[in-house]
């Protein structure tokens, strides 16, 4: 899947193998340099070695996070 196809599938909220989240899911960062913050997922950047996302924090800043660093905010 090309990067463009991957990004479009994510925006369309289509299931992507290995990706546990969808566009606009509200998540909290549970590990890594942005731990303790929360925001909405904007896009998926890559799948390997694990999914990497752009997360728009509640503060309005965009950061990159790995799937292993986030959890659904209601979990």
JSON list of C-alpha atoms in Angstrom, two decimals:
[
{"chain": "A", "resi": 1, "resn": "UNK", "atom": "CA", "xyz": [0.00, 0.00, 0.00]},
{"chain": "A", "resi": 2, "resn": "UNK", "atom": "CA", "xyz": [1.45, 3.36, -0.99]},
{"chain": "A", "resi": 3, "resn": "UNK", "atom": "CA", "xyz": [1.81, 6.15, 1.56]},
{"chain": "A", "resi": 4, "resn": "UNK", "atom": "CA", "xyz": [-0.98, 8.08, -0.14]},
{"chain": "A", "resi": 5, "resn": "UNK", "atom": "CA", "xyz": [-3.30, 5.03, -0.11]},
{"chain": "A", "resi": 6, "resn": "UNK", "atom": "CA", "xyz": [-2.44, 4.42, 3.54]},
{"chain": "A", "resi": 7, "resn": "UNK", "atom": "CA", "xyz": [-3.24, 8.00, 4.51]},
{"chain": "A", "resi": 8, "resn": "UNK", "atom": "CA", "xyz": [-6.51, 7.96, 2.54]},
{"chain": "A", "resi": 9, "resn": "UNK", "atom": "CA", "xyz": [-7.61, 4.66, 4.08]},
{"chain": "A", "resi": 10, "resn": "UNK", "atom": "CA", "xyz": [-6.93, 6.12, 7.52]},
{"chain": "A", "resi": 11, "resn": "UNK", "atom": "CA", "xyz": [-8.91, 9.27, 6.73]},
{"chain": "A", "resi": 12, "resn": "UNK", "atom": "CA", "xyz": [-11.79, 7.10, 5.47]},
{"chain": "A", "resi": 13, "resn": "UNK", "atom": "CA", "xyz": [-11.69, 5.13, 8.75]},
{"chain": "A", "resi": 14, "resn": "UNK", "atom": "CA", "xyz": [-11.09, 1.91, 6.83]},
{"chain": "A", "resi": 15, "resn": "UNK", "atom": "CA", "xyz": [-9.52, -1.00, 8.74]},
{"chain": "A", "resi": 16, "resn": "UNK", "atom": "CA", "xyz": [-5.75, -1.24, 8.16]},
{"chain": "A", "resi": 17, "resn": "UNK", "atom": "CA", "xyz": [-3.91, -4.42, 9.15]},
{"chain": "A", "resi": 18, "resn": "UNK", "atom": "CA", "xyz": [-1.94, -3.83, 12.33]},
{"chain": "A", "resi": 19, "resn": "UNK", "atom": "CA", "xyz": [-3.51, -0.43, 13.08]},
{"chain": "A", "resi": 20, "resn": "UNK", "atom": "CA", "xyz": [-5.70, -0.35, 16.19]},
{"chain": "A", "resi": 21, "resn": "UNK", "atom": "CA", "xyz": [-6.99, 3.22, 15.78]},
{"chain": "A", "resi": 22, "resn": "UNK", "atom": "CA", "xyz": [-8.94, 5.35, 13.32]},
{"chain": "A", "resi": 23, "resn": "UNK", "atom": "CA", "xyz": [-8.87, 8.97, 12.17]},
{"chain": "A", "resi": 24, "resn": "UNK", "atom": "CA", "xyz": [-10.03, 11.39, 14.88]},
{"chain": "A", "resi": 25, "resn": "UNK", "atom": "CA", "xyz": [-9.86, 8.77, 17.66]},
{"chain": "A", "resi": 26, "resn": "UNK", "atom": "CA", "xyz": [-9.26, 10.58, 20.94]},
{"chain": "A", "resi": 27, "resn": "UNK", "atom": "CA", "xyz": [-6.27, 8.97, 22.67]},
{"chain": "A", "resi": 28, "resn": "UNK", "atom": "CA", "xyz": [-4.02, 9.58, 25.62]},
{"chain": "A", "resi": 29, "resn": "UNK", "atom": "CA", "xyz": [-0.26, 9.22, 25.44]},
{"chain": "A", "resi": 30, "resn": "UNK", "atom": "CA", "xyz": [0.83, 6.63, 28.00]},
{"chain": "A", "resi": 31, "resn": "UNK", "atom": "CA", "xyz": [4.56, 6.46, 27.20]},
{"chain": "A", "resi": 32, "resn": "UNK", "atom": "CA", "xyz": [7.31, 8.37, 25.47]},
{"chain": "A", "resi": 33, "resn": "UNK", "atom": "CA", "xyz": [8.22, 12.05, 25.48]},
{"chain": "A", "resi": 34, "resn": "UNK", "atom": "CA", "xyz": [4.59, 13.23, 25.30]},
{"chain": "A", "resi": 35, "resn": "UNK", "atom": "CA", "xyz": [3.30, 10.96, 28.09]},
{"chain": "A", "resi": 36, "resn": "UNK", "atom": "CA", "xyz": [0.37, 12.37, 30.04]},
{"chain": "A", "resi": 37, "resn": "UNK", "atom": "CA", "xyz": [-1.06, 14.36, 27.13]},
{"chain": "A", "resi": 38, "resn": "UNK", "atom": "CA", "xyz": [-4.13, 13.62, 25.01]},
{"chain": "A", "resi": 39, "resn": "UNK", "atom": "CA", "xyz": [-5.46, 14.48, 21.60]},
{"chain": "A", "resi": 40, "resn": "UNK", "atom": "CA", "xyz": [-6.96, 13.29, 18.32]},
{"chain": "A", "resi": 41, "resn": "UNK", "atom": "CA", "xyz": [-5.24, 11.20, 15.66]},
{"chain": "A", "resi": 42, "resn": "UNK", "atom": "CA", "xyz": [-4.75, 13.12, 12.42]},
{"chain": "A", "resi": 43, "resn": "UNK", "atom": "CA", "xyz": [-3.05, 10.60, 10.14]},
{"chain": "A", "resi": 44, "resn": "UNK", "atom": "CA", "xyz": [-0.93, 7.47, 10.05]},
{"chain": "A", "resi": 45, "resn": "UNK", "atom": "CA", "xyz": [2.59, 8.05, 8.70]},
{"chain": "A", "resi": 46, "resn": "UNK", "atom": "CA", "xyz": [3.96, 4.53, 8.45]},
{"chain": "A", "resi": 47, "resn": "UNK", "atom": "CA", "xyz": [3.31, 0.94, 9.51]},
{"chain": "A", "resi": 48, "resn": "UNK", "atom": "CA", "xyz": [6.82, -0.41, 10.09]},
{"chain": "A", "resi": 49, "resn": "UNK", "atom": "CA", "xyz": [8.24, -1.31, 12.48]},
{"chain": "A", "resi": 50, "resn": "UNK", "atom": "CA", "xyz": [4.95, -0.28, 14.14]},
{"chain": "A", "resi": 51, "resn": "UNK", "atom": "CA", "xyz": [2.25, 2.24, 13.23]},
{"chain": "A", "resi": 52, "resn": "UNK", "atom": "CA", "xyz": [3.37, 5.86, 13.66]},
{"chain": "A", "resi": 53, "resn": "UNK", "atom": "CA", "xyz": [0.76, 8.63, 13.81]},
{"chain": "A", "resi": 54, "resn": "UNK", "atom": "CA", "xyz": [0.43, 12.39, 13.85]},
{"chain": "A", "resi": 55, "resn": "UNK", "atom": "CA", "xyz": [-1.48, 13.33, 17.00]},
{"chain": "A", "resi": 56, "resn": "UNK", "atom": "CA", "xyz": [-3.02, 16.77, 17.45]},
{"chain": "A", "resi": 57, "resn": "UNK", "atom": "CA", "xyz": [-2.71, 17.50, 21.15]},
{"chain": "A", "resi": 58, "resn": "UNK", "atom": "CA", "xyz": [-5.42, 19.33, 23.06]},
{"chain": "A", "resi": 59, "resn": "UNK", "atom": "CA", "xyz": [-2.97, 22.26, 23.16]},
{"chain": "A", "resi": 60, "resn": "UNK", "atom": "CA", "xyz": [-3.16, 22.44, 19.35]},
{"chain": "A", "resi": 61, "resn": "UNK", "atom": "CA", "xyz": [0.38, 21.20, 18.70]},
{"chain": "A", "resi": 62, "resn": "UNK", "atom": "CA", "xyz": [1.02, 18.22, 16.42]},
{"chain": "A", "resi": 63, "resn": "UNK", "atom": "CA", "xyz": [3.40, 15.47, 17.55]},
{"chain": "A", "resi": 64, "resn": "UNK", "atom": "CA", "xyz": [4.39, 12.06, 16.25]},
{"chain": "A", "resi": 65, "resn": "UNK", "atom": "CA", "xyz": [3.58, 9.03, 18.39]},
{"chain": "A", "resi": 66, "resn": "UNK", "atom": "CA", "xyz": [3.96, 5.28, 18.04]},
{"chain": "A", "resi": 67, "resn": "UNK", "atom": "CA", "xyz": [1.00, 2.96, 18.46]},
{"chain": "A", "resi": 68, "resn": "UNK", "atom": "CA", "xyz": [2.65, 1.43, 21.55]},
{"chain": "A", "resi": 69, "resn": "UNK", "atom": "CA", "xyz": [2.73, 4.89, 23.20]},
{"chain": "A", "resi": 70, "resn": "UNK", "atom": "CA", "xyz": [-1.03, 5.56, 23.05]},
{"chain": "A", "resi": 71, "resn": "UNK", "atom": "CA", "xyz": [-4.32, 4.16, 24.38]},
{"chain": "A", "resi": 72, "resn": "UNK", "atom": "CA", "xyz": [-7.96, 5.06, 23.83]},
{"chain": "A", "resi": 73, "resn": "UNK", "atom": "CA", "xyz": [-8.73, 7.90, 26.21]},
{"chain": "A", "resi": 74, "resn": "UNK", "atom": "CA", "xyz": [-11.76, 6.08, 27.61]},
{"chain": "A", "resi": 75, "resn": "UNK", "atom": "CA", "xyz": [-9.76, 2.90, 28.33]}
]
